[in-house]
Amino acid sequence: MNRTVPVAIVLIAATILAVPAHTTADTGPSDHELAPDRYEMTVSDAIETPVRTVTLQETDHEISSLTVVDPGESVSVSVSGPNETYRVYLYNGDEQIVSERRGDGDGSFTFDLSGNDPGSYMLAVQQDGYYRTVHPVVVRGYEVTVDAAEVVTVGDDLTVTANVSRIADAPSPDSVEVTVVDDETTVRATATQTSERTYTASVSTGDIGTGEYSLYAGVRSDDPAFGERAVVGISRSVDLSVEQDRTTTESGPSNGGPSGGESPATTPASETTPETVTQTTQPSATVTTTATGERTPTRTEGTTESTSTATGDASVLTPDSSTTAPDSDDGGSDSSGQSGLGILGAISAMVSMSLLAIRRSRSR
């Protein structure tokens, strides 16, 4: 009994001392875990992609690039970091290690991908039990090219054609996706197969605004890999410019005239000078016949005026008008303008002369 008690006390003390040590390790990550940027990995033929999250061994990692290689090719890897031992692993889509390299400080490595099936892979730098940095690698089974306009007006739909050709023993495409991306925005659209090798997608630009973007298309299989479906083909990115609508509406003149041009020339009515034509008939000479000093008939001819008025508007016609002034003395005139009283006076004079001649002959 006396020996048992001291043993129990030692065990309890050991347990108490061990708990804080274990708690400290679990509650706070090491200095290396807090500073993953101490390690940098550069992989050959890297392509910039939208920032997204991938999962490796139940740990999330943000990535912004990947490398695409053909089956049988190799990738070159450069690692820079502290002078501490680390390992570079190559994982397949099932998160199994297919190859590894050991390093200490800055190092360069080559991974031969011969014999690896098309699909998604992951390079990871592990140090002290933590993944310091990761980089996706796609062994492509499809060659993908895209055909799209380089400039599009904001709000319009952009039609993208993806041409997909099988280049290796790869699973059939589960989907073909088109992605438009810049530093802050990512828009994805699933393409529809229109022929054996052609897929077409319509991307709406209404929600992304004006600016410069990158566009690419990728082929995914239905095999899971790193928290998403495996990529088995991806195109090179192309530049896309989304611009403001260049069509502007020109406002018309303030007086309500036609818009987008000069107002038609018009002549105000007040500026129209009518053309006046006056025709004047001169009076004929006054004929005076005197018979024995008794009577002197006088003929006065009226004046006839004709006025024609024309305005500058060819669509308005003003017919000519004629006005005949009546005789002021005789009360009427014939159509030729001769006074009826003048004719009677002439006849009377002739009669008087005849009578005078008869009288003279009788007196002889």
Tab-separated table of C-alpha atoms in Angstrom:
chain	number	residue	atom	x	y	z
A	1	MET	CA	0.000	0.000	0.000
A	2	ASN	CA	2.767	2.407	0.902
A	3	ARG	CA	4.437	1.853	-2.466
A	4	THR	CA	1.216	2.224	-4.478
A	5	VAL	CA	0.413	5.746	-3.303
A	6	PRO	CA	3.673	7.330	-4.447
A	7	VAL	CA	3.284	5.714	-7.895
A	8	ALA	CA	-0.238	7.119	-8.244
A	9	ILE	CA	0.938	10.583	-7.247
A	10	VAL	CA	3.702	10.481	-9.855
A	11	LEU	CA	1.252	9.485	-12.579
A	12	ILE	CA	-1.169	12.271	-11.671
A	13	ALA	CA	1.628	14.837	-11.600
A	14	ALA	CA	2.885	13.695	-14.949
A	15	THR	CA	-0.591	13.994	-16.394
A	16	ILE	CA	-1.033	17.524	-15.058
A	17	LEU	CA	2.306	18.650	-16.454
A	18	ALA	CA	1.629	17.061	-19.811
A	19	VAL	CA	-1.720	18.786	-20.425
A	20	PRO	CA	-0.431	22.377	-20.691
A	21	ALA	CA	2.291	21.320	-23.075
A	22	HIS	CA	-0.213	19.581	-25.374
A	23	THR	CA	-2.667	22.453	-25.122
A	24	THR	CA	-0.050	24.979	-26.154
A	25	ALA	CA	0.749	22.985	-29.305
A	26	ASP	CA	-2.904	22.678	-30.372
A	27	THR	CA	-4.247	26.120	-29.490
A	28	GLY	CA	-1.648	28.098	-31.373
A	29	PRO	CA	-0.075	27.240	-34.743
A	30	SER	CA	3.674	27.413	-35.072
A	31	ASP	CA	5.506	30.384	-36.450
A	32	HIS	CA	5.927	28.510	-39.730
A	33	GLU	CA	2.175	28.003	-40.070
A	34	LEU	CA	1.508	31.685	-39.538
A	35	ALA	CA	3.981	32.633	-42.235
A	36	PRO	CA	3.413	30.413	-45.277
A	37	ASP	CA	4.743	33.216	-47.482
A	38	ARG	CA	8.196	32.323	-46.268
A	39	TYR	CA	8.051	29.648	-48.971
A	40	GLU	CA	7.507	30.418	-52.613
A	41	MET	CA	7.047	27.879	-55.381
A	42	THR	CA	7.458	28.741	-59.055
A	43	VAL	CA	6.265	26.220	-61.655
A	44	SER	CA	7.055	26.315	-65.374
A	45	ASP	CA	4.383	27.406	-67.901
A	46	ALA	CA	2.072	28.781	-65.203
A	47	ILE	CA	-1.195	30.409	-66.293
A	48	GLU	CA	-2.956	33.042	-64.183
A	49	THR	CA	-6.494	32.095	-63.146
A	50	PRO	CA	-9.209	33.558	-60.936
A	51	VAL	CA	-8.453	33.300	-57.257
A	52	ARG	CA	-10.267	30.283	-55.915
A	53	THR	CA	-10.057	27.824	-53.030
A	54	VAL	CA	-8.949	24.192	-53.336
A	55	THR	CA	-8.799	21.545	-50.644
A	56	LEU	CA	-5.787	19.320	-50.012
A	57	GLN	CA	-5.778	16.864	-47.127
A	58	GLU	CA	-8.723	18.681	-45.522
A	59	THR	CA	-6.873	21.987	-45.663
A	60	ASP	CA	-8.100	24.918	-47.786
A	61	HIS	CA	-5.686	26.840	-49.992
A	62	GLU	CA	-6.180	29.849	-52.247
A	63	ILE	CA	-4.673	29.583	-55.703
A	64	SER	CA	-4.369	32.097	-58.546
A	65	SER	CA	-2.475	30.108	-61.218
A	66	LEU	CA	-1.980	26.650	-62.657
A	67	THR	CA	0.236	24.805	-65.122
A	68	VAL	CA	-1.024	22.833	-68.117
A	69	VAL	CA	1.085	20.048	-69.646
A	70	ASP	CA	0.559	17.305	-72.177
A	71	PRO	CA	0.778	13.624	-71.191
A	72	GLY	CA	4.406	12.483	-71.054
A	73	GLU	CA	5.800	15.958	-70.385
A	74	SER	CA	7.539	17.174	-67.226
A	75	VAL	CA	7.313	20.295	-65.071
A	76	SER	CA	10.115	22.292	-63.493
A	77	VAL	CA	9.674	23.501	-59.921
A	78	SER	CA	11.687	26.104	-58.010
A	79	VAL	CA	11.286	26.574	-54.248
A	80	SER	CA	12.699	29.414	-52.195
A	81	GLY	CA	12.503	29.513	-48.424
A	82	PRO	CA	14.370	29.206	-45.107
A	83	ASN	CA	17.335	26.908	-44.723
A	84	GLU	CA	15.145	24.157	-43.350
A	85	THR	CA	14.230	20.726	-44.614
A	86	TYR	CA	10.986	20.430	-46.596
A	87	ARG	CA	9.410	18.108	-49.129
A	88	VAL	CA	7.701	18.746	-52.438
A	89	TYR	CA	4.868	16.310	-53.146
A	90	LEU	CA	2.914	15.620	-56.324
A	91	TYR	CA	-0.648	14.472	-55.550
A	92	ASN	CA	-3.156	13.002	-57.981
A	93	GLY	CA	-6.901	13.756	-57.969
A	94	ASP	CA	-7.472	11.109	-55.310
A	95	GLU	CA	-4.997	13.011	-53.093
A	96	GLN	CA	-2.469	10.212	-53.232
A	97	ILE	CA	1.254	10.989	-53.455
A	98	VAL	CA	2.586	9.897	-56.832
A	99	SER	CA	6.015	11.539	-56.548
A	100	GLU	CA	8.101	13.528	-54.039
A	101	ARG	CA	11.341	15.494	-53.728
A	102	ARG	CA	13.341	16.568	-50.680
A	103	GLY	CA	14.850	20.025	-50.303
A	104	ASP	CA	16.721	22.263	-47.906
A	105	GLY	CA	16.523	26.018	-48.510
A	106	ASP	CA	16.333	27.173	-52.136
A	107	GLY	CA	16.018	24.276	-54.568
A	108	SER	CA	15.013	23.256	-58.095
A	109	PHE	CA	13.223	20.037	-59.016
A	110	THR	CA	11.788	18.245	-62.034
A	111	PHE	CA	8.675	16.061	-62.016
A	112	ASP	CA	8.218	13.634	-64.900
A	113	LEU	CA	4.523	13.127	-65.646
A	114	SER	CA	4.950	10.168	-67.974
A	115	GLY	CA	2.393	7.525	-67.230
A	116	ASN	CA	0.039	9.924	-65.451
A	117	ASP	CA	-3.511	9.993	-66.804
A	118	PRO	CA	-5.104	13.253	-67.920
A	119	GLY	CA	-6.668	15.123	-65.017
A	120	SER	CA	-5.948	17.408	-62.067
A	121	TYR	CA	-2.783	17.152	-59.933
A	122	MET	CA	-1.352	19.239	-57.112
A	123	LEU	CA	2.197	20.221	-56.196
A	124	ALA	CA	2.614	21.013	-52.505
A	125	VAL	CA	5.510	22.174	-50.332
A	126	GLN	CA	5.263	20.595	-46.906
A	127	GLN	CA	7.454	21.641	-44.006
A	128	ASP	CA	7.170	20.703	-40.335
A	129	GLY	CA	3.872	18.947	-41.017
A	130	TYR	CA	2.223	21.963	-42.735
A	131	TYR	CA	1.490	22.727	-46.365
A	132	ARG	CA	3.274	25.998	-47.032
A	133	THR	CA	2.192	26.569	-50.634
A	134	VAL	CA	0.409	24.610	-53.380
A	135	HIS	CA	0.159	24.807	-57.177
A	136	PRO	CA	-2.314	22.932	-59.454
A	137	VAL	CA	-1.124	21.038	-62.505
A	138	VAL	CA	-3.418	19.868	-65.313
A	139	VAL	CA	-2.373	16.981	-67.519
A	140	ARG	CA	-4.643	17.725	-70.408
A	141	GLY	CA	-6.608	15.193	-72.394
A	142	TYR	CA	-8.239	17.859	-74.602
A	143	GLU	CA	-6.921	20.770	-76.587
A	144	VAL	CA	-9.208	23.770	-76.160
A	145	THR	CA	-9.284	26.990	-78.167
A	146	VAL	CA	-11.766	29.845	-77.906
A	147	ASP	CA	-13.266	32.167	-80.484
A	148	ALA	CA	-14.877	35.380	-79.231
A	149	ALA	CA	-15.038	39.099	-79.939
A	150	GLU	CA	-12.206	41.146	-78.460
A	151	VAL	CA	-14.471	44.128	-77.711
A	152	VAL	CA	-18.057	44.059	-76.471
A	153	THR	CA	-20.475	46.746	-75.290
A	154	VAL	CA	-21.442	46.559	-71.634
A	155	GLY	CA	-24.901	45.052	-71.251
A	156	ASP	CA	-24.656	42.987	-74.432
A	157	ASP	CA	-24.273	39.227	-74.441
A	158	LEU	CA	-20.906	37.857	-75.541
A	159	THR	CA	-20.997	34.702	-77.646
A	160	VAL	CA	-18.028	32.402	-77.056
A	161	THR	CA	-17.251	29.327	-79.128
A	162	ALA	CA	-14.985	26.670	-77.589
A	163	ASN	CA	-13.360	24.151	-79.926
A	164	VAL	CA	-12.537	20.915	-78.063
A	165	SER	CA	-10.306	18.163	-79.497
A	166	ARG	CA	-9.300	14.961	-77.690
A	167	ILE	CA	-5.507	14.470	-77.627
A	168	ALA	CA	-5.193	11.623	-75.105
A	169	ASP	CA	-7.133	8.827	-73.471
A	170	ALA	CA	-9.304	11.094	-71.345
A	171	PRO	CA	-12.813	10.689	-69.955
A	172	SER	CA	-15.666	12.302	-71.861
A	173	PRO	CA	-16.325	15.922	-70.923
A	174	ASP	CA	-18.796	16.368	-68.122
A	175	SER	CA	-19.047	20.056	-68.982
A	176	VAL	CA	-17.304	22.838	-70.862
A	177	GLU	CA	-17.180	26.129	-68.982
A	178	VAL	CA	-16.340	29.647	-70.137
A	179	THR	CA	-14.879	32.061	-67.593
A	180	VAL	CA	-14.472	35.855	-67.777
A	181	VAL	CA	-12.296	37.248	-65.001
A	182	ASP	CA	-10.364	40.237	-63.716
A	183	ASP	CA	-8.859	41.004	-60.315
A	184	GLU	CA	-12.261	41.442	-58.648
A	185	THR	CA	-14.880	39.753	-60.837
A	186	THR	CA	-15.446	36.229	-62.090
A	187	VAL	CA	-18.307	35.278	-64.400
A	188	ARG	CA	-18.806	31.685	-65.525
A	189	ALA	CA	-21.132	30.221	-68.122
A	190	THR	CA	-21.716	26.596	-69.096
A	191	ALA	CA	-21.401	25.999	-72.826
A	192	THR	CA	-23.825	23.956	-74.896
A	193	GLN	CA	-22.521	21.391	-77.350
A	194	THR	CA	-23.431	22.413	-80.903
A	195	SER	CA	-21.379	19.833	-82.831
A	196	GLU	CA	-18.986	16.985	-82.148
A	197	ARG	CA	-16.136	19.333	-81.184
A	198	THR	CA	-17.859	22.683	-80.743
A	199	TYR	CA	-19.439	24.218	-77.656
A	200	THR	CA	-21.097	27.633	-77.467
A	201	ALA	CA	-21.780	29.820	-74.449
A	202	SER	CA	-23.442	33.206	-73.998
A	203	VAL	CA	-21.884	35.394	-71.326
A	204	SER	CA	-23.853	38.355	-69.995
A	205	THR	CA	-21.768	41.492	-69.462
A	206	GLY	CA	-24.486	43.409	-67.653
A	207	ASP	CA	-23.136	42.589	-64.201
A	208	ILE	CA	-19.402	42.964	-64.767
A	209	GLY	CA	-19.100	46.579	-65.922
A	210	THR	CA	-16.581	48.170	-68.247
A	211	GLY	CA	-12.919	47.218	-68.093
A	212	GLU	CA	-10.272	44.780	-69.282
A	213	TYR	CA	-10.798	41.050	-68.669
A	214	SER	CA	-9.312	37.656	-69.455
A	215	LEU	CA	-11.401	34.908	-71.031
A	216	TYR	CA	-10.735	31.193	-71.215
A	217	ALA	CA	-12.582	27.875	-71.491
A	218	GLY	CA	-12.044	24.643	-69.602
A	219	VAL	CA	-13.175	21.027	-69.861
A	220	ARG	CA	-14.135	19.153	-66.687
A	221	SER	CA	-14.723	15.458	-66.122
A	222	ASP	CA	-17.030	14.024	-63.472
A	223	ASP	CA	-14.086	12.739	-61.397
A	224	PRO	CA	-13.658	14.619	-58.081
A	225	ALA	CA	-10.303	16.298	-57.447
A	226	PHE	CA	-9.329	18.657	-54.617
A	227	GLY	CA	-12.867	19.666	-53.763
A	228	GLU	CA	-14.058	20.152	-57.331
A	229	ARG	CA	-14.447	18.255	-60.604
A	230	ALA	CA	-11.190	17.391	-62.343
A	231	VAL	CA	-9.970	19.640	-65.140
A	232	VAL	CA	-8.901	17.680	-68.227
A	233	GLY	CA	-8.421	20.551	-70.647
A	234	ILE	CA	-8.066	24.324	-70.557
A	235	SER	CA	-7.435	27.009	-73.155
A	236	ARG	CA	-5.007	29.860	-73.128
A	237	SER	CA	-6.597	33.072	-71.910
A	238	VAL	CA	-7.510	35.799	-74.392
A	239	ASP	CA	-8.016	39.510	-73.752
A	240	LEU	CA	-11.515	40.970	-73.622
A	241	SER	CA	-12.441	44.653	-73.447
A	242	VAL	CA	-15.900	45.632	-72.171
A	243	GLU	CA	-16.690	49.185	-73.243
A	244	GLN	CA	-19.415	51.731	-72.703
A	245	ASP	CA	-22.072	52.130	-75.381
A	246	ARG	CA	-20.699	54.577	-77.954
A	247	THR	CA	-24.133	55.529	-79.314
A	248	THR	CA	-25.190	58.946	-78.042
A	249	THR	CA	-28.473	60.698	-78.642
A	250	GLU	CA	-28.058	64.175	-80.069
A	251	SER	CA	-30.588	66.626	-78.713
A	252	GLY	CA	-32.552	68.679	-81.199
A	253	PRO	CA	-32.749	72.490	-81.320
A	254	SER	CA	-34.585	74.263	-78.541
A	255	ASN	CA	-37.397	75.356	-80.893
A	256	GLY	CA	-38.415	71.734	-81.450
A	257	GLY	CA	-36.831	71.403	-84.880
A	258	PRO	CA	-35.305	68.199	-86.230
A	259	SER	CA	-32.559	66.650	-84.061
A	260	GLY	CA	-29.060	65.737	-85.176
A	261	GLY	CA	-28.753	68.459	-87.857
A	262	GLU	CA	-29.374	72.024	-88.847
A	263	SER	CA	-32.868	73.421	-88.981
A	264	PRO	CA	-34.214	73.807	-92.510
A	265	ALA	CA	-33.992	77.337	-93.868
A	266	THR	CA	-37.323	79.147	-93.817
A	267	THR	CA	-38.340	82.683	-94.758
A	268	PRO	CA	-40.666	84.404	-92.287
A	269	ALA	CA	-43.855	85.706	-93.767
A	270	SER	CA	-42.942	89.260	-92.758
A	271	GLU	CA	-39.853	89.115	-94.972
A	272	THR	CA	-41.745	88.117	-98.129
A	273	THR	CA	-41.899	91.013	-100.564
A	274	PRO	CA	-44.864	90.639	-102.921
A	275	GLU	CA	-44.259	91.363	-106.550
A	276	THR	CA	-46.625	94.072	-107.730
A	277	VAL	CA	-47.321	94.621	-111.411
A	278	THR	CA	-49.306	97.780	-112.285
A	279	GLN	CA	-50.783	98.259	-115.710
A	280	THR	CA	-51.965	101.796	-116.533
A	281	THR	CA	-53.947	102.695	-119.618
A	282	GLN	CA	-53.202	106.253	-120.681
A	283	PRO	CA	-56.316	108.310	-121.487
A	284	SER	CA	-56.868	109.034	-125.150
A	285	ALA	CA	-56.752	112.587	-126.455
A	286	THR	CA	-59.734	114.882	-125.761
A	287	VAL	CA	-61.704	115.629	-128.908
A	288	THR	CA	-63.576	118.986	-128.938
A	289	THR	CA	-66.013	119.995	-131.703
A	290	THR	CA	-67.480	123.491	-131.701
A	291	ALA	CA	-70.744	124.187	-133.550
A	292	THR	CA	-71.754	127.788	-133.571
A	293	GLY	CA	-70.272	128.175	-130.126
A	294	GLU	CA	-73.031	126.247	-128.504
A	295	ARG	CA	-71.565	123.064	-127.201
A	296	THR	CA	-68.159	121.541	-126.630
A	297	PRO	CA	-68.382	117.879	-125.757
A	298	THR	CA	-65.392	116.549	-123.814
A	299	ARG	CA	-64.410	112.868	-123.470
A	300	THR	CA	-62.453	111.824	-120.480
A	301	GLU	CA	-61.102	108.247	-120.466
A	302	GLY	CA	-60.782	106.362	-117.215
A	303	THR	CA	-57.609	104.748	-115.938
A	304	THR	CA	-57.354	100.940	-115.768
A	305	GLU	CA	-54.927	99.308	-113.283
A	306	SER	CA	-53.934	95.626	-113.081
A	307	THR	CA	-52.146	94.297	-109.977
A	308	SER	CA	-50.431	90.908	-109.665
A	309	THR	CA	-49.036	89.807	-106.302
A	310	ALA	CA	-46.684	86.784	-105.901
A	311	THR	CA	-45.062	85.533	-102.724
A	312	GLY	CA	-41.830	83.544	-102.363
A	313	ASP	CA	-43.670	80.309	-101.452
A	314	ALA	CA	-44.245	78.342	-104.639
A	315	SER	CA	-47.073	76.448	-103.003
A	316	VAL	CA	-49.177	79.607	-102.644
A	317	LEU	CA	-50.453	81.149	-105.773
A	318	THR	CA	-52.268	84.528	-105.888
A	319	PRO	CA	-54.128	85.021	-109.150
A	320	ASP	CA	-53.859	88.368	-110.963
A	321	SER	CA	-56.720	90.868	-110.352
A	322	SER	CA	-57.872	93.766	-112.612
A	323	THR	CA	-59.713	96.929	-111.554
A	324	THR	CA	-61.353	99.381	-113.953
A	325	ALA	CA	-62.045	102.902	-112.662
A	326	PRO	CA	-65.443	104.241	-113.771
A	327	ASP	CA	-65.788	107.531	-115.699
A	328	SER	CA	-66.235	110.356	-113.262
A	329	ASP	CA	-68.355	112.419	-115.650
A	330	ASP	CA	-70.372	110.177	-117.941
A	331	GLY	CA	-71.412	107.363	-115.624
A	332	GLY	CA	-70.215	104.531	-117.846
A	333	SER	CA	-67.834	103.358	-120.512
A	334	ASP	CA	-67.741	100.785	-123.245
A	335	SER	CA	-65.451	97.835	-123.341
A	336	SER	CA	-62.824	99.777	-125.313
A	337	GLY	CA	-62.727	102.614	-122.858
A	338	GLN	CA	-64.493	105.138	-125.294
A	339	SER	CA	-67.222	107.323	-123.812
A	340	GLY	CA	-70.706	106.955	-125.326
A	341	LEU	CA	-71.332	110.749	-124.920
A	342	GLY	CA	-68.380	111.563	-127.162
A	343	ILE	CA	-69.917	109.673	-130.104
A	344	LEU	CA	-73.274	111.397	-129.730
A	345	GLY	CA	-71.559	114.792	-129.681
A	346	ALA	CA	-69.830	114.051	-132.944
A	347	ILE	CA	-73.124	113.036	-134.591
A	348	SER	CA	-74.835	116.161	-133.311
A	349	ALA	CA	-72.089	118.332	-134.769
A	350	MET	CA	-72.453	116.689	-138.168
A	351	VAL	CA	-76.237	117.202	-138.115
A	352	SER	CA	-75.813	120.884	-137.200
A	353	MET	CA	-73.365	121.428	-140.021
A	354	SER	CA	-75.783	119.796	-142.478
A	355	LEU	CA	-78.680	122.017	-141.409
A	356	LEU	CA	-76.498	125.097	-141.663
A	357	ALA	CA	-75.541	124.177	-145.208
A	358	ILE	CA	-79.192	123.695	-146.239
A	359	ARG	CA	-80.150	127.068	-144.840
A	360	ARG	CA	-77.402	128.781	-146.708
A	361	SER	CA	-78.418	127.171	-149.961
A	362	ARG	CA	-82.016	128.317	-149.590
A	363	SER	CA	-81.045	131.849	-148.789
A	364	ARG	CA	-79.224	132.125	-152.093
